[in-house]
PDB file of C-alpha atoms in Angstrom:
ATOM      1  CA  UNK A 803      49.425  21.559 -19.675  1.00 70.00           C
ATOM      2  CA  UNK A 804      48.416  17.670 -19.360  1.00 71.00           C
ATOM      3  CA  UNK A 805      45.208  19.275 -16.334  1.00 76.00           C
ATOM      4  CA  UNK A 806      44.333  21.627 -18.883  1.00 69.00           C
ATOM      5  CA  UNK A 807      43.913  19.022 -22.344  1.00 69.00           C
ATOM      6  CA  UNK A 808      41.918  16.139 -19.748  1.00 74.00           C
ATOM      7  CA  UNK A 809      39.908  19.162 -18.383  1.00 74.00           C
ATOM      8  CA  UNK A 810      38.843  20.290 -21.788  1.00 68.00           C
ATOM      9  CA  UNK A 811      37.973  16.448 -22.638  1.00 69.00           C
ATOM     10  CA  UNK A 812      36.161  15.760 -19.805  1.00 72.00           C
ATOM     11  CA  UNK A 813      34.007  18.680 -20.697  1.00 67.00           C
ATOM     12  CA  UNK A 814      33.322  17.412 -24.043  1.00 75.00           C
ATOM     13  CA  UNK A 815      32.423  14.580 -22.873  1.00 67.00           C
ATOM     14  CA  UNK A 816      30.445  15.811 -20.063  1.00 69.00           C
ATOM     15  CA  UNK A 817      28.319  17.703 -22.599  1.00 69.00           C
ATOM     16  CA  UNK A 818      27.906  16.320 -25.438  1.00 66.00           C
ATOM     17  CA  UNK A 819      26.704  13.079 -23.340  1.00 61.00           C
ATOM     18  CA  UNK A 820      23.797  15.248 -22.247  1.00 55.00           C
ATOM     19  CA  UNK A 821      22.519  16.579 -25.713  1.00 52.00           C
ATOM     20  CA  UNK A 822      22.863  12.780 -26.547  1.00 49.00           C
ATOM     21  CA  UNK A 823      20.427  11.532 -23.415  1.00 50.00           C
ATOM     22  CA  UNK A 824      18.062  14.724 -24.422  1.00 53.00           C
ATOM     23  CA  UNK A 825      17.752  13.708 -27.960  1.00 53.00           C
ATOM     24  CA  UNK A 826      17.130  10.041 -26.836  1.00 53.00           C
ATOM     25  CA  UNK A 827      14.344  10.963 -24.878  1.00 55.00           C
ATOM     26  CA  UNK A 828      12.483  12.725 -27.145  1.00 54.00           C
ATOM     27  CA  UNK A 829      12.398   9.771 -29.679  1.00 53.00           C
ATOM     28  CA  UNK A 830      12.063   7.616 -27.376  1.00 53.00           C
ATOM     29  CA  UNK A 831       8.222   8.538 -26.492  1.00 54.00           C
ATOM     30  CA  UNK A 832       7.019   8.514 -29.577  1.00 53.00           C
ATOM     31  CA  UNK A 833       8.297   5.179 -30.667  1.00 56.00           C
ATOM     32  CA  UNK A 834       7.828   3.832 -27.024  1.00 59.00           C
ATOM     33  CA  UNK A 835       4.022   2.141 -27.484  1.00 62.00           C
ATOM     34  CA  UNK A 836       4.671   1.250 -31.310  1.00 68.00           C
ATOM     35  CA  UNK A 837       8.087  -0.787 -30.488  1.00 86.00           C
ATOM     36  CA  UNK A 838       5.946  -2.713 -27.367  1.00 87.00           C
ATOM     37  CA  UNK A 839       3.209  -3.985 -29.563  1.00 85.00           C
ATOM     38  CA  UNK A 840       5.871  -5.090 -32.009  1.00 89.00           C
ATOM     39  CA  UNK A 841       8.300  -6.481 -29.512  1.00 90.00           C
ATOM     40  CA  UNK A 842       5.544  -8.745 -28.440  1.00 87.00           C
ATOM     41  CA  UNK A 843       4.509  -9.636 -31.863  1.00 88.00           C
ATOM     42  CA  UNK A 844       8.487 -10.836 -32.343  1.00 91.00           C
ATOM     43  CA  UNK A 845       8.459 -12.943 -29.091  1.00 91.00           C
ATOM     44  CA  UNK A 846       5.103 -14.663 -30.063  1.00 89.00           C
ATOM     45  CA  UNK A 847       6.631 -15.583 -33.650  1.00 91.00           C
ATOM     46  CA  UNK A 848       9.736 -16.849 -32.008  1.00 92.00           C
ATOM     47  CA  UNK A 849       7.651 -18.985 -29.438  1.00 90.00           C
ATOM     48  CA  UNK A 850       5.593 -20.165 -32.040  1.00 91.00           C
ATOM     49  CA  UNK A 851       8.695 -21.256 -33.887  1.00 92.00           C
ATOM     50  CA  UNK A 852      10.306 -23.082 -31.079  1.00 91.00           C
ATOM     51  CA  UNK A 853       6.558 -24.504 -30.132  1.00 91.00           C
ATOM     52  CA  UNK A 854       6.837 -26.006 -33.973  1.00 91.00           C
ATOM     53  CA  UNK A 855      10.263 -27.370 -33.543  1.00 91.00           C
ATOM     54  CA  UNK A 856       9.287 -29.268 -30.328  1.00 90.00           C
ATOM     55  CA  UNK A 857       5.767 -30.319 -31.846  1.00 89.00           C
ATOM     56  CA  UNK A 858       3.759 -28.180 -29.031  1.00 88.00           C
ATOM     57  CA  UNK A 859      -0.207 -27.047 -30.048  1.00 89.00           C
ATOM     58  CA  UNK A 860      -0.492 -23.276 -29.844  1.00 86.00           C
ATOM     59  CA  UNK A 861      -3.304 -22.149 -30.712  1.00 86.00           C
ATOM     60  CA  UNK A 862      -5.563 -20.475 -28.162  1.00 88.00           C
ATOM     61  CA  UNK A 863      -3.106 -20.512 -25.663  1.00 89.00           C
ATOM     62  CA  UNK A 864      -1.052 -17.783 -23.783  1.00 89.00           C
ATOM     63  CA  UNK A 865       2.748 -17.169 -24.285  1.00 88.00           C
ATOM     64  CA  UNK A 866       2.936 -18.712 -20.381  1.00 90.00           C
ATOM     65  CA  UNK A 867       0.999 -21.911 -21.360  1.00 91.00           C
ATOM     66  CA  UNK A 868       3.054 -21.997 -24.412  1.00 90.00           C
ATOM     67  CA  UNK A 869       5.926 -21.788 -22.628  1.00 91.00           C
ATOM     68  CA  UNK A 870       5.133 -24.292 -20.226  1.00 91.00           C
ATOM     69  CA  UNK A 871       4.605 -27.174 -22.775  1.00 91.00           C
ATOM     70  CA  UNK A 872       7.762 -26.694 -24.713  1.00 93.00           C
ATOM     71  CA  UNK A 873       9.435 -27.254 -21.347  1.00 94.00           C
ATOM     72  CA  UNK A 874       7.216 -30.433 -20.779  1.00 93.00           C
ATOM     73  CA  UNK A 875       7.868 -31.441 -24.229  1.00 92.00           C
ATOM     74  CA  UNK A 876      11.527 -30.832 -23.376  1.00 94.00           C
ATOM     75  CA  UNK A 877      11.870 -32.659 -20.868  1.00 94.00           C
ATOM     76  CA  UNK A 878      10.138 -35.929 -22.312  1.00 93.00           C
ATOM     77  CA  UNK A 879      12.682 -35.784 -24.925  1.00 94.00           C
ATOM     78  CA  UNK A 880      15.185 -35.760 -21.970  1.00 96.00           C
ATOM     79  CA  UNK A 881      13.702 -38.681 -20.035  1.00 95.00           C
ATOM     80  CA  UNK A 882      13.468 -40.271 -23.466  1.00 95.00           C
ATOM     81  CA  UNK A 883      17.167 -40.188 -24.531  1.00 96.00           C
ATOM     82  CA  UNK A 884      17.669 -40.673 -20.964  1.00 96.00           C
ATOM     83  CA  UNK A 885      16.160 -43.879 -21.591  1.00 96.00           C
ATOM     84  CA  UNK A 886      17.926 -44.805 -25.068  1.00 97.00           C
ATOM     85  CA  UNK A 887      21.242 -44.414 -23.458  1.00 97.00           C
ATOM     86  CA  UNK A 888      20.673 -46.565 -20.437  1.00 96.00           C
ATOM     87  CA  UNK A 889      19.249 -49.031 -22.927  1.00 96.00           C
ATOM     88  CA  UNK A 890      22.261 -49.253 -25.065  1.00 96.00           C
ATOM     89  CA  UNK A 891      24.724 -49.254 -21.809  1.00 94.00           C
ATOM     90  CA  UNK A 892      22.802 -52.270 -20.974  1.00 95.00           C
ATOM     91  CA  UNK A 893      22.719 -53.983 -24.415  1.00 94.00           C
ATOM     92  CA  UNK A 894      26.455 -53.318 -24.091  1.00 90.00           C
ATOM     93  CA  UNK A 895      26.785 -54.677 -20.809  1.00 89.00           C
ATOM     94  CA  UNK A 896      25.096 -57.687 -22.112  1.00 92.00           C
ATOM     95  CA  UNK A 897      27.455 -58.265 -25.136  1.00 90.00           C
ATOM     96  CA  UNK A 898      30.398 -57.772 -23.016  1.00 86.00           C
ATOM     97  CA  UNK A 899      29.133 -60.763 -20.529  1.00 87.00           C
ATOM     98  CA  UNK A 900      28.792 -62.786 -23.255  1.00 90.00           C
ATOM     99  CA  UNK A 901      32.196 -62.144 -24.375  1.00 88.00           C
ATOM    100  CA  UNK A 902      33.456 -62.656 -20.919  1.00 88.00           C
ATOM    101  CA  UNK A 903      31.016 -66.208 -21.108  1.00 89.00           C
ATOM    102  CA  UNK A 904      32.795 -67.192 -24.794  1.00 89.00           C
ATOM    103  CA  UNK A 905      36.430 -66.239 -22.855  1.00 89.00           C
ATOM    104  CA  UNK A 906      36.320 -68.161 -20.211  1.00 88.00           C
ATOM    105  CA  UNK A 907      35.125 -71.294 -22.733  1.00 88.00           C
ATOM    106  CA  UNK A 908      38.450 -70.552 -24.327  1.00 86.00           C
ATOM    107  CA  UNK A 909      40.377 -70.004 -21.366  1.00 88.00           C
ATOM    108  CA  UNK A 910      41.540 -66.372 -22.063  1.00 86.00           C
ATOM    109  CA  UNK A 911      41.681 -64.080 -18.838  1.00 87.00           C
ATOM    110  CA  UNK A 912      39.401 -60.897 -19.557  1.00 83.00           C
ATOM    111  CA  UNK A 913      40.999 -59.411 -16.480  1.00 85.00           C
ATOM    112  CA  UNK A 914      41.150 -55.611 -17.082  1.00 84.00           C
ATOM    113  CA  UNK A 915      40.434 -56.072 -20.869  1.00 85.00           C
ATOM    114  CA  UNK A 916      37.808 -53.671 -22.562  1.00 84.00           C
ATOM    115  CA  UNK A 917      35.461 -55.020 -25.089  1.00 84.00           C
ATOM    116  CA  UNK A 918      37.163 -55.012 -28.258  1.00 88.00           C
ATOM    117  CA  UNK A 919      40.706 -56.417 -26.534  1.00 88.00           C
ATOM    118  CA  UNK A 920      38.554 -59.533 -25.236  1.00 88.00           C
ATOM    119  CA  UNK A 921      37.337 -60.078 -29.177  1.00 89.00           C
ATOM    120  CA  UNK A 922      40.882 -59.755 -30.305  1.00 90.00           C
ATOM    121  CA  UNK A 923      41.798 -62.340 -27.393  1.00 90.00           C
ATOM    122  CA  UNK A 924      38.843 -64.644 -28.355  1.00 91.00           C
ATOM    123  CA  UNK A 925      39.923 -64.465 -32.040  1.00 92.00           C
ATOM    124  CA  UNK A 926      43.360 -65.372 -31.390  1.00 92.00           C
ATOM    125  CA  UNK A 927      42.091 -68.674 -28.495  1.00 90.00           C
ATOM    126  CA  UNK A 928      39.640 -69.993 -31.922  1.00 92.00           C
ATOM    127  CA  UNK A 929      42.673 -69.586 -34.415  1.00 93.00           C
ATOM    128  CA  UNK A 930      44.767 -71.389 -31.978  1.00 91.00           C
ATOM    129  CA  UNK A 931      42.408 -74.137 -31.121  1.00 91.00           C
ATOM    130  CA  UNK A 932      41.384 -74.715 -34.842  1.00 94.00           C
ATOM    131  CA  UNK A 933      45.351 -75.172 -35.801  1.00 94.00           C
ATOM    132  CA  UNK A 934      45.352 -77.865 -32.387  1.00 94.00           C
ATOM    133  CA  UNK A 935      42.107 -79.415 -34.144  1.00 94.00           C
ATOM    134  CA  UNK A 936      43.679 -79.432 -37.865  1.00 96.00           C
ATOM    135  CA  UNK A 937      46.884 -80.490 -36.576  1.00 95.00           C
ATOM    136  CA  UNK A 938      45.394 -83.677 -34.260  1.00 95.00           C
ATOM    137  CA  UNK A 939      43.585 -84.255 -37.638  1.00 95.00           C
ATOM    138  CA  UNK A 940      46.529 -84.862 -39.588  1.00 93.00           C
ATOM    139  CA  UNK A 941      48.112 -86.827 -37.171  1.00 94.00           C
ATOM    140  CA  UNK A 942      45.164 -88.595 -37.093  1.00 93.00           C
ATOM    141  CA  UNK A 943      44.939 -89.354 -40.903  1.00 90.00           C
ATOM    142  CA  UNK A 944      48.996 -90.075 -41.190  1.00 90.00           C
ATOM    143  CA  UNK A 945      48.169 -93.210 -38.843  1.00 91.00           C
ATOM    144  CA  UNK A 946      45.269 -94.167 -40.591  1.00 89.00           C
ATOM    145  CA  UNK A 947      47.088 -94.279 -44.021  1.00 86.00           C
ATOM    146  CA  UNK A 948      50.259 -96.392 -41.882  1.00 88.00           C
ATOM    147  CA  UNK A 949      47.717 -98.636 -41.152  1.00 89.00           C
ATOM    148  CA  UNK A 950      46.540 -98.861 -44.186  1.00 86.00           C
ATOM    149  CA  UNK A 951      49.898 -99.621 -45.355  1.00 86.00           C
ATOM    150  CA  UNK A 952      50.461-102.228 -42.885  1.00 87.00           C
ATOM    151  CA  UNK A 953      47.632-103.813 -44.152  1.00 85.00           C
ATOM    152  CA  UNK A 954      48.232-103.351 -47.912  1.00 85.00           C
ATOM    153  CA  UNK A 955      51.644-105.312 -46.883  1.00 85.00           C
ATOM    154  CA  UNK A 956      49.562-107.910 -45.580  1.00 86.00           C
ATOM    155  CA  UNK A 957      47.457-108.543 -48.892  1.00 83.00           C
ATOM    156  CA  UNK A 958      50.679-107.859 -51.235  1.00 84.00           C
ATOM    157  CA  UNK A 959      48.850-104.498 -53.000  1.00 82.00           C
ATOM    158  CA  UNK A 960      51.533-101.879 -53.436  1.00 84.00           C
ATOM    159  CA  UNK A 961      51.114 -98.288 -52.418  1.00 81.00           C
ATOM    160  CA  UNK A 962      53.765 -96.825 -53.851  1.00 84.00           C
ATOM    161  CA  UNK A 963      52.227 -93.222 -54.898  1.00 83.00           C
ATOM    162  CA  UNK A 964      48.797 -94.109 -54.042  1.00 84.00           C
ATOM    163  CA  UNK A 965      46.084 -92.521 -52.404  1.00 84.00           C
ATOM    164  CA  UNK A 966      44.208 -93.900 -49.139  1.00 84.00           C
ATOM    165  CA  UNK A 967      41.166 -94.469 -51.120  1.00 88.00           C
ATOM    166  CA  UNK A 968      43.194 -96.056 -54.137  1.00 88.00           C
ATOM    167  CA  UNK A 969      44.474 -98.832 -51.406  1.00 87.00           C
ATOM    168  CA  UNK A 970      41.502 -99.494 -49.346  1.00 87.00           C
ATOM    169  CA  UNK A 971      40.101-100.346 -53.281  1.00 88.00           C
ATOM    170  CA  UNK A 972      42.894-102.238 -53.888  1.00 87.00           C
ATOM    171  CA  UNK A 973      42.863-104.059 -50.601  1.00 88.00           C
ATOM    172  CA  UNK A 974      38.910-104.370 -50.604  1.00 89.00           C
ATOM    173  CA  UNK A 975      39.511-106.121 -54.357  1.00 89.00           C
ATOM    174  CA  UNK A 976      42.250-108.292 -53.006  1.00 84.00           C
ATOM    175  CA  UNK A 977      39.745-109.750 -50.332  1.00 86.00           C
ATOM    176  CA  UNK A 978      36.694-110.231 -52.967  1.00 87.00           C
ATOM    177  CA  UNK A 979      39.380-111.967 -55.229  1.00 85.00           C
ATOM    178  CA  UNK A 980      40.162-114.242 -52.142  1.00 81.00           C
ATOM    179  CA  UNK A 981      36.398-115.145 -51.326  1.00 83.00           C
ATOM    180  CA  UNK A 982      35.527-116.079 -54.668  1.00 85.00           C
ATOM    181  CA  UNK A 983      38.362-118.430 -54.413  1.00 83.00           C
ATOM    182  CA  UNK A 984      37.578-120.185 -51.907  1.00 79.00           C
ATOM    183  CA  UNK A 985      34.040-120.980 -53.422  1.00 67.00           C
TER     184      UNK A 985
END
């Protein structure tokens, strides 16, 4: 039963394939000369469009020459962003020796760091050497205003809640009070 149902399929198929490719055929030849002429009308738009988009001249020119100068104008555009890229890899390069320069100023190792870790690393060396600089600055200023003390002693002004410019004015009055005494 199963031979019998592909058999009669297969013979379907078989024909009806046939009045198919016949009926092809016969429109086929009448449309064969009209759909050439138009096929080649649709290529020359579509080159003409892609010769716009890449800036190429087409006028008086065949589809081949056409053809040929979108590829050259391709390929210029290549070589060009060829060019843009290495020129940014070696701006980058650039910065990132200059990074490596302020680093080793600072004494942070840049061993195995990428760009932005060595920033982070410089940022952190400034921060720390400011605080060393503000610190050694106060330090600095408490022994200034002992001495200033020391010296206030000295000339009997008291400091008691006074700045270190409201002694040295004290102390600097003290000592024009003393000239003018001994005149």
């Amino acid at each position: 039963m199963k031979k019998l149902v592909s058999s009669l399929v297969m013979a379907t198929l078989l024909f009806s394939g046939i009045s198919v490719v016949a009926a092809a055929d016969t429109a086929a030849d009448s449309t064969v000369a009209h759909s050439k002429a138009e096929k080649k009308e649709e290529n020359r738009t579509k080159l003409n469009a892609k010769a716009a988009k890449w800036g190429v001249e087409t006028t008086d020119q065949t589809n081949k020459e056409v053809k040929a100068a979108i590829q050259e104008a391709k390929a210029a555009k290549k070589a060009e962003n060829a060019a843009k890229k290495a020129a940014k890899e070696a701006k980058k390069q650039e910065q990132l020796a200059k990074l490596n320069e302020k680093a080793v100023k600072l004494g942070v190792d840049t061993a195995g760091k990428t760009a932005k870790e060595v920033k982070a690393a410089i940022k952190d060396a400034k921060k720390a050497e400011n605080a060393e600089k503000k610190a050694a600055k106060e330090v600095k200023k408490q022994e200034q205003l002992e001495n200033l003390k020391e010296k206030a002693v000295k000339w009997g002004v008291d400091t008691a809640g006074k700045s270190a410019k409201e002694i040295k004015v004290e102390i600097e009055t003290k000592k024009a009070e003393k000239k003018e005494n001994k005149k």
